Short mmCIF file of C-alpha atoms and ligand atoms in Angstrom, two decimals:
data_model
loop_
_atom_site.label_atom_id
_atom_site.label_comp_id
_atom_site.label_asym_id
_atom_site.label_seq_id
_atom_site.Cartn_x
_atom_site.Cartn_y
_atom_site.Cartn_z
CA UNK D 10 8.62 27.15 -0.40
CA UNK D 11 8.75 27.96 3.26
CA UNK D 12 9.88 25.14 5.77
CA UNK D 13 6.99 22.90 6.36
CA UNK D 14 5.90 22.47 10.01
CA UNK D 15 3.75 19.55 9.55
CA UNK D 16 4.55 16.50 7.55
CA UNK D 17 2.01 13.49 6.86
CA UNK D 18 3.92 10.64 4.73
CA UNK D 19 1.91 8.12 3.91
CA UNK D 20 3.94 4.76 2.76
CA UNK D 21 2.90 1.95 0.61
CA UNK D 22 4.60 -2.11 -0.38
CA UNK D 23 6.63 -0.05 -2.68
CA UNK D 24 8.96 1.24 0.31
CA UNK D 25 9.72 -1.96 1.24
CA UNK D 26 10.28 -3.49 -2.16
CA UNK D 27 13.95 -3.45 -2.21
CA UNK D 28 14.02 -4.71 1.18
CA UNK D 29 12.78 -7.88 -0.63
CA UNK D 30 9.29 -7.63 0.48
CA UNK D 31 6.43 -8.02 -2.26
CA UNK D 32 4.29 -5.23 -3.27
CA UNK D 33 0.87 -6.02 -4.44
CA UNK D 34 0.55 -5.01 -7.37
CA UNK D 35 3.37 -5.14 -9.36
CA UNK D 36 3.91 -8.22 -11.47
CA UNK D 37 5.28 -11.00 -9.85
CA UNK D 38 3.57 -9.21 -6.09
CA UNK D 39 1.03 -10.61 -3.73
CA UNK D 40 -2.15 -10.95 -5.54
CA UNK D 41 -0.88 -12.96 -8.22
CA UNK D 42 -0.98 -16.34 -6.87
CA UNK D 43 -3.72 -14.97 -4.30
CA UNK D 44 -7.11 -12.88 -5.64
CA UNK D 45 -7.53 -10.64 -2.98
CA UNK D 46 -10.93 -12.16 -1.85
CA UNK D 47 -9.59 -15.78 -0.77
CA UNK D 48 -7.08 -14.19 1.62
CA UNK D 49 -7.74 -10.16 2.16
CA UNK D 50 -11.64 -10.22 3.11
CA UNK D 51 -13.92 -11.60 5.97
CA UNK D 52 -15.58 -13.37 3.82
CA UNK D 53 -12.21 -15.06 2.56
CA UNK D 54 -11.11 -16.22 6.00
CA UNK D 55 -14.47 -17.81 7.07
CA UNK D 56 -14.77 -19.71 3.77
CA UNK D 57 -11.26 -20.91 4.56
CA UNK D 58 -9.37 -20.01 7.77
CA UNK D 59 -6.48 -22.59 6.82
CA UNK D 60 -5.42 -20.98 3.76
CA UNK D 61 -5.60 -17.11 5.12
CA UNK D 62 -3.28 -18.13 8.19
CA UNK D 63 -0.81 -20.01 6.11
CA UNK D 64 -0.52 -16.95 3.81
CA UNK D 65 -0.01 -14.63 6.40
CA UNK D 66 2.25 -17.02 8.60
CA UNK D 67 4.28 -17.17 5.56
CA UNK D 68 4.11 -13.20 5.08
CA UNK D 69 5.12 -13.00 9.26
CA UNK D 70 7.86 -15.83 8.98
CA UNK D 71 9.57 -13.92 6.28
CA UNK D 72 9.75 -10.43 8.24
CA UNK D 73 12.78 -12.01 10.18
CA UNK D 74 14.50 -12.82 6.68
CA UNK D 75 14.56 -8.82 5.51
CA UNK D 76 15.91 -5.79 7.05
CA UNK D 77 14.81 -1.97 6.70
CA UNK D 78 16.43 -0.20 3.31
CA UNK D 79 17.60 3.10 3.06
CA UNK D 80 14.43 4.57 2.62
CA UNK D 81 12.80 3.34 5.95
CA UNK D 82 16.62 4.32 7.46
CA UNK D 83 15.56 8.38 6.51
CA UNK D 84 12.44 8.56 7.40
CA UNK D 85 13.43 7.57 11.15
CA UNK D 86 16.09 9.84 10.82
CA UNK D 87 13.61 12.59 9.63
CA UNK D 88 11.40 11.68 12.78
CA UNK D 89 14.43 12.37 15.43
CA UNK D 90 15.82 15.50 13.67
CA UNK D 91 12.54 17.36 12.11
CA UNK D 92 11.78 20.35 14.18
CA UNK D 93 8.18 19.82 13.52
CA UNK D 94 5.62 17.53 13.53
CA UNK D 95 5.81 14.15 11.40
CA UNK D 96 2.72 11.76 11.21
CA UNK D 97 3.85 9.00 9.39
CA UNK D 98 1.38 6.46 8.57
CA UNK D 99 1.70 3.28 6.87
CA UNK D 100 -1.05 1.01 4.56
CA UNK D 101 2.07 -2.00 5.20
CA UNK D 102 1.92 -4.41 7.90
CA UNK D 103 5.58 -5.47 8.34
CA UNK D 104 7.27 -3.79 10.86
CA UNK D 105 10.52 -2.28 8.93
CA UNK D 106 9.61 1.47 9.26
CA UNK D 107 10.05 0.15 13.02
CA UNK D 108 13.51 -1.43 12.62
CA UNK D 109 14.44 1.72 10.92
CA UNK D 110 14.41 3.64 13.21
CA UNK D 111 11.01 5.52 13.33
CA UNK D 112 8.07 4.62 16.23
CA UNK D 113 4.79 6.02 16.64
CA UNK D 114 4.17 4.53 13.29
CA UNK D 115 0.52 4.44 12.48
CA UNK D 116 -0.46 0.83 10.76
CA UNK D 117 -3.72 2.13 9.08
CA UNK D 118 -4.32 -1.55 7.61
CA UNK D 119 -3.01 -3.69 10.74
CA UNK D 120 0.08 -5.79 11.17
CA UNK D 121 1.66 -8.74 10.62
CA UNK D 122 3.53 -9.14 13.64
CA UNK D 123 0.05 -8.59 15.94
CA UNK D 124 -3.51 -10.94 16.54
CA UNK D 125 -6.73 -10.66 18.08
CA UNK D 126 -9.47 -12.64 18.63
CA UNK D 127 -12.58 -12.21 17.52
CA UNK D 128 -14.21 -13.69 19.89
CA UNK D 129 -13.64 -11.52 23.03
CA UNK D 130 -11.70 -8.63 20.87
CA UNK D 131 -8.21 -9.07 23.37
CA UNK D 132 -5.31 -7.90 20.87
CA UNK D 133 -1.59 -9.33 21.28
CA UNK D 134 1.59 -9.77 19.89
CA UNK D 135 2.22 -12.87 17.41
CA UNK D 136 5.57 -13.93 16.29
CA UNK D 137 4.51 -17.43 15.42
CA UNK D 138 2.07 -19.46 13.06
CA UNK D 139 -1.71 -19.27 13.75
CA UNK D 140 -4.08 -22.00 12.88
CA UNK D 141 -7.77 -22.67 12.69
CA UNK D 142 -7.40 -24.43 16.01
CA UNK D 143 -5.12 -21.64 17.96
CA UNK D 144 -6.55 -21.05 20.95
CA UNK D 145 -7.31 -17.43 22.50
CA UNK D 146 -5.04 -16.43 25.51
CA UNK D 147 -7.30 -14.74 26.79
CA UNK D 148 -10.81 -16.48 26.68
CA UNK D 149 -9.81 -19.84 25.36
CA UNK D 150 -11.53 -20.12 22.20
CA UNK D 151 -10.20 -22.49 19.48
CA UNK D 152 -10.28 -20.70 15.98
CA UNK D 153 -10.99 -17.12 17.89
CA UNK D 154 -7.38 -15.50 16.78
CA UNK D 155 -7.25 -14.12 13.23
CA UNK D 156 -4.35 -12.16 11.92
CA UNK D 157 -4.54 -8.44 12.83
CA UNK D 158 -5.04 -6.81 9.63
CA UNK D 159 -7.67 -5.15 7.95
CA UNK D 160 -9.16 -6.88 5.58
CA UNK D 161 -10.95 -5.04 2.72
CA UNK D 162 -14.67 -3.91 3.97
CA UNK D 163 -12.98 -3.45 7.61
CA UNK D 164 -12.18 -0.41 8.72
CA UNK D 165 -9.12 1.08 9.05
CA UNK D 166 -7.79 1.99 11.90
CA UNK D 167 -7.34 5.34 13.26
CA UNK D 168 -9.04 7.12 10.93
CA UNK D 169 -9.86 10.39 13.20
CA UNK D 170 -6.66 10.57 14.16
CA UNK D 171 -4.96 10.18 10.13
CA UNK D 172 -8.10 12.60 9.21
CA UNK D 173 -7.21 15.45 11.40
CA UNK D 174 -3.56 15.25 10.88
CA UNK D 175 -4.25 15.31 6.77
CA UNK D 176 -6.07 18.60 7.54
CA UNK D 177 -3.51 20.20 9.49
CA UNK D 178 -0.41 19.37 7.23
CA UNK D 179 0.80 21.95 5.33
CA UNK D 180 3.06 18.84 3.40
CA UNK D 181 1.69 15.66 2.64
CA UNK D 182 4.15 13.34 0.76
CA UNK D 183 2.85 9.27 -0.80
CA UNK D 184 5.63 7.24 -1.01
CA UNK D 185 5.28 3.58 -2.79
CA UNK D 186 1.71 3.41 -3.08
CA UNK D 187 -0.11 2.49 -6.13
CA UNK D 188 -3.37 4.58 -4.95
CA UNK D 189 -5.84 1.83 -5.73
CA UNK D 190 -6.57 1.39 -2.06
CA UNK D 191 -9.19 3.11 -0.37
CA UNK D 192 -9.52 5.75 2.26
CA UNK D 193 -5.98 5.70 2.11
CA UNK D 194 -5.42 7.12 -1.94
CA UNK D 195 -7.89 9.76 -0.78
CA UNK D 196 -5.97 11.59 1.98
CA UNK D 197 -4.26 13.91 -0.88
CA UNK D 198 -7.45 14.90 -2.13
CA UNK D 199 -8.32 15.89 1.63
CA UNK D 200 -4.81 17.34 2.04
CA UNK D 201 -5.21 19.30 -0.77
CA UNK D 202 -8.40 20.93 -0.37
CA UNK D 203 -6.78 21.49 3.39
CA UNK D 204 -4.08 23.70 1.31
CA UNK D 205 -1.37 21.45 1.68
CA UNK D 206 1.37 21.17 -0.28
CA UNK D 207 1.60 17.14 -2.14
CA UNK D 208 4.44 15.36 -2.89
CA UNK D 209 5.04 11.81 -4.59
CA UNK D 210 7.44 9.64 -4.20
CA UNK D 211 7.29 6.52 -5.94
CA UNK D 212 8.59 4.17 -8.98
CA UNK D 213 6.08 4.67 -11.79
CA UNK D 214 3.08 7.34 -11.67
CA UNK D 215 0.43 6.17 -9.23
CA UNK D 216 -3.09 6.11 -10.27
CA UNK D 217 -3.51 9.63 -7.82
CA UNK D 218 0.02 11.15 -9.77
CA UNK D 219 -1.76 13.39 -11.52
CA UNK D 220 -2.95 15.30 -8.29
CA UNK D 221 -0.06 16.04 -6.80
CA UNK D 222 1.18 18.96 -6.87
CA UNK D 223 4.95 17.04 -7.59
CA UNK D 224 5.41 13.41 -8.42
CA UNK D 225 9.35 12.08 -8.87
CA UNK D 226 9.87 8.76 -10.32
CA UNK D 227 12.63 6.42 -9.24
CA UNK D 228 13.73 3.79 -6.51
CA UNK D 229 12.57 5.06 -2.57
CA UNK D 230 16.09 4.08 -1.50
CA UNK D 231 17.30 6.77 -3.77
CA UNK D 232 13.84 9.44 -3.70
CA UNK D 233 13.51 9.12 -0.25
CA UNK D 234 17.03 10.33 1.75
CA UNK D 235 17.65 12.70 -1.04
CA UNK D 236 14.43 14.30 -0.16
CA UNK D 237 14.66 13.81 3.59
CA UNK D 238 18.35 16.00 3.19
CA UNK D 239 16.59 18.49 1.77
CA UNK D 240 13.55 18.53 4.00
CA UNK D 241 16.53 18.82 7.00
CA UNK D 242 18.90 20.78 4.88
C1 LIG Q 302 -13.10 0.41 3.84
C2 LIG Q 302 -4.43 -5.76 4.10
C3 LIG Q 302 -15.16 1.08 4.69
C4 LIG Q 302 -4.17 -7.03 3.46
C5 LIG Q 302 -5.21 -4.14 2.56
C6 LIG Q 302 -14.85 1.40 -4.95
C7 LIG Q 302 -14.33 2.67 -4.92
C8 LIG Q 302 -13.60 3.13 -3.79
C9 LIG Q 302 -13.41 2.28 -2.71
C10 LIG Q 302 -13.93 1.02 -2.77
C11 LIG Q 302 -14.64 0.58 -3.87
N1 LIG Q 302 -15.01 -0.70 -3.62
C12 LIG Q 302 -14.54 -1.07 -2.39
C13 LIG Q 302 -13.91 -0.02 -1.88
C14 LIG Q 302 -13.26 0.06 -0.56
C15 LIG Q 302 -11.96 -0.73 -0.56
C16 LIG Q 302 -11.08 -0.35 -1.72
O1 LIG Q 302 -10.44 0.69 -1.71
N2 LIG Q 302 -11.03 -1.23 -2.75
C17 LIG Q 302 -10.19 -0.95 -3.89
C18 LIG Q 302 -9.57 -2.24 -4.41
C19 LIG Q 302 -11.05 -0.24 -4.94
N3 LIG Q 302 -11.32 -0.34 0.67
C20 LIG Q 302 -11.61 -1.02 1.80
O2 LIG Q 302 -12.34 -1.99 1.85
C21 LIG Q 302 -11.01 -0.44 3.08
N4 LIG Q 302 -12.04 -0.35 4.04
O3 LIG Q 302 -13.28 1.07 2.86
O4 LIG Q 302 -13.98 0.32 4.86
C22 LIG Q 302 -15.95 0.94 5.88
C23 LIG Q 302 -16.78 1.98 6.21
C24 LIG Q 302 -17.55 1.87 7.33
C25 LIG Q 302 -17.48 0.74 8.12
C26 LIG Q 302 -16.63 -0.30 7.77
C27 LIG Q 302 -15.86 -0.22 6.64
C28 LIG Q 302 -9.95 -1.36 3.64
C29 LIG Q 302 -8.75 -1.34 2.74
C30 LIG Q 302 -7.63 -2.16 3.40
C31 LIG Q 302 -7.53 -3.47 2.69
N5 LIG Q 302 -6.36 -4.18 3.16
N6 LIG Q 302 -4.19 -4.80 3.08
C32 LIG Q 302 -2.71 -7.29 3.51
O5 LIG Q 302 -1.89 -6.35 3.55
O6 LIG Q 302 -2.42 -8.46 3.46
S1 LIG Q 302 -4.97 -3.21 1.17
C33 LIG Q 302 -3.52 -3.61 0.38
O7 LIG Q 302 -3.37 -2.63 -0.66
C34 LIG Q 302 -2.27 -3.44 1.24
O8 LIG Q 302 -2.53 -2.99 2.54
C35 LIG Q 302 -1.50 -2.34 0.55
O9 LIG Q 302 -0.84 -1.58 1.44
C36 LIG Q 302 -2.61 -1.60 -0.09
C37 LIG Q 302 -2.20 -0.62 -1.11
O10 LIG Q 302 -1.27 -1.26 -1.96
P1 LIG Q 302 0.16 -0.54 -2.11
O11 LIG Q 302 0.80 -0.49 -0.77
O12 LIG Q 302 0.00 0.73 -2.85
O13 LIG Q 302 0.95 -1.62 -2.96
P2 LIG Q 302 0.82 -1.84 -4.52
O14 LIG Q 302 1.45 -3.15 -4.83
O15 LIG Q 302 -0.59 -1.58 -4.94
O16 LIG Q 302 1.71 -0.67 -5.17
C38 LIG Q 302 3.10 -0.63 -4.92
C39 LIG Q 302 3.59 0.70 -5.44
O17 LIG Q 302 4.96 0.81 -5.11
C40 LIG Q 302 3.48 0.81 -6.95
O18 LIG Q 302 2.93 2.08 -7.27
C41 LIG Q 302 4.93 0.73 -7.43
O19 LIG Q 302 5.18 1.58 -8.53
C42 LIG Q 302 5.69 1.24 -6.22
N7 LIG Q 302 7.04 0.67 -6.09
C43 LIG Q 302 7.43 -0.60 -6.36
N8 LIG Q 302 8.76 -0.71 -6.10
C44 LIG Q 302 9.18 0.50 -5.64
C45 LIG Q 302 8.09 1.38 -5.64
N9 LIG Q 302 8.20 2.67 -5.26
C46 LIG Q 302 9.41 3.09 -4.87
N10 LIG Q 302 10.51 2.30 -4.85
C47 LIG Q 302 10.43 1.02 -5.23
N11 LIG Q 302 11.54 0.25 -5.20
#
C-alpha cells in the first residue's frame, strides 16, 4: 500500500479504557447505572439538572485521577512525526488524547473539562462542580451553565470540518468505538465511498467491523503503537 498522506482517526471510550476510564457500553460502563436519557439528552437535564451535573462532575473530578495510556502516548507521537496530514477526532470528552501529547484534537461530542451557558451561549473552561444554581460569568444567570457536551439530538460539533477531511483521506482508521453512535459510525461509510482506505482498531468487532476494509482485535495500548511504528516505519 503506498504511504498514506492523509490520516482521519477517529477514537472512541475504548482508547481510554485502560487508562481506567469507563466506556459505555461494555458491561460494567456508563449506561448501566445511567439510561442514556436521564443524563445524555436535553430533555434529561431539564427534567433534572441536579442529577446530570452530579454525573458529569463526577465524570470531570475523576479526569485528574487517570493519566493518558500508551495508545493516546502514539497517536501524539504520530501527530509530531507524520509527514502528512493527521485529523484526529474524538467522540470522548476527557482530555487524555491532550495529555498525550496530541493538540488540535477535534471533540466531536464536547468535553468534560469545558461549559457554556445557555442562556447567552459564552463558552469557558470548567475544572470544578456545576450546580443548578451556578451562576453564568458572563451574564449572571443562575442555572444558565450546563456541561459542554453534546447530548444526543444536539449536534455535533464541527461537522463540515470532520466531513471534508473524511473525503479527502486516503486512510481512515476507528479506534475503540462500538459504532452505535451516530454521525460519527458513519464517517467510514463516507470515507469509503471517498476511496479511502479503512482500518479498525479495537477490542471486539464493532457493529461497522464488517466494513472495513481491515479490523484487528486486541487491547489499543498494544494495536495502537504497533500500528503507529508501522505507519512511521
Ligand atoms: C445527532 C455525550 C442530529 C454524552 C454522546 C437511529 C439511527 C441512526 C441515528 C439515530 C437514530 N436515532 C437517533 C439517532 C441519532 C443519535 C444516535 O446515533 N443514536 C444511537 C444510539 C442510535 N445521534 C445523535 O443524537 C447525535 N446527534 O444525530 O444530531 C441533528 C441534526 C440536525 C440538527 C440537530 C441534530 C449526537 C450523538 C452524541 C451523543 N453523545 N456522548 C457523554 O459522553 O456523556 S454519545 C456516547 O457514545 C459517547 O460520546 C461515546 O463516545 C459514544 C460512542 O460510544 P463509544 O465511544 O463507541 O463507546 P462504547 O462504550 O459504545 O464502545 C467502546 C468500544 O471500545 C467497544 O467497541 C469496545 O470493544 C472497545 N474497547 C473497550 N476496551 C478497549 C476497547 N478497544 C480497545 N482497547 C480497549 N482496551
Amino acid at each position: 500500500m503506498a504511504e498514506p498522506d492523509q490520516i482521519v482517526i477517529l477514537t472512541g471510550a475504548g482508547i481510554s479504557a485502560e487508562s481506567g476510564i469507563d466506556t459505555f457500553r461494555d458491561t460494567g460502563g456508563l449506561w448501566e447505572n445511567h439510561p442514556i436519557e436521564q443524563v445524555a439528552t436535553p430533555e434529561g437535564f431539564a427534567k433534572d439538572p441536579e442529577l446530570v451535573h452530579r454525573f458529569y462532575n463526577l465524570r470531570r473530578a475523576a479526569l485528574s485521577k487517570v493519566k493518558p495510556n500508551a495508545a493516546h502516548l502514539a497517536l501524539g507521537r504520530l501527530q509530531h512525526e507524520f509527514a502528512g496530514k493527521l485529523t484526529l477526532v474524538t467522540q470522548n470528552v476527557d482530555d487524555l488524547h491532550e495529555r498525550g501529547g496530541s493538540s488540535d484534537v477535534i471533540h466531536m461530542h464536547g468535553e468534560l473539562l469545558s461549559a457554556f451557558c445557555s442562556a447567552c451561549d459564552h463558552h469557558w473552561q470548567q475544572l470544578s462542580d456545576l450546580s443548578p444554581s451556578t451562576p453564568c460569568p458572563a451574564c449572571q444567570t443562575r442555572g444558565g451553565p450546563r456541561p459542554d457536551i453534546v447530548w444526543f439530538g444536539e449536534m455535533p460539533y464541527q461537522m463540515r470540518r470532520l466531513e471534508a477531511a473524511v473525503q479527502a483521506c486516503d486512510l481512515f482508521v476507528s479506534i475503540g468505538t462500538s459504532g452505535a453512535v451516530y454521525p460519527a459510525a458513519g464517517f467510514v461509510h463516507l470515507a469509503k465511498t471517498y476511496g479511502a482506505r479503512t482500518l479498525e482498531l479495537n477490542l471486539d468487532p464493532s457493529q461497522g467491523s464488517a466494513v472495513f476494509d481491515e479490523a484487528r482485535h486486541g487491547p489499543a495500548t498494544k494495536l495502537v503503537p504497533e500500528w503507529v511504528a508501522s505507519v512511521l516505519a
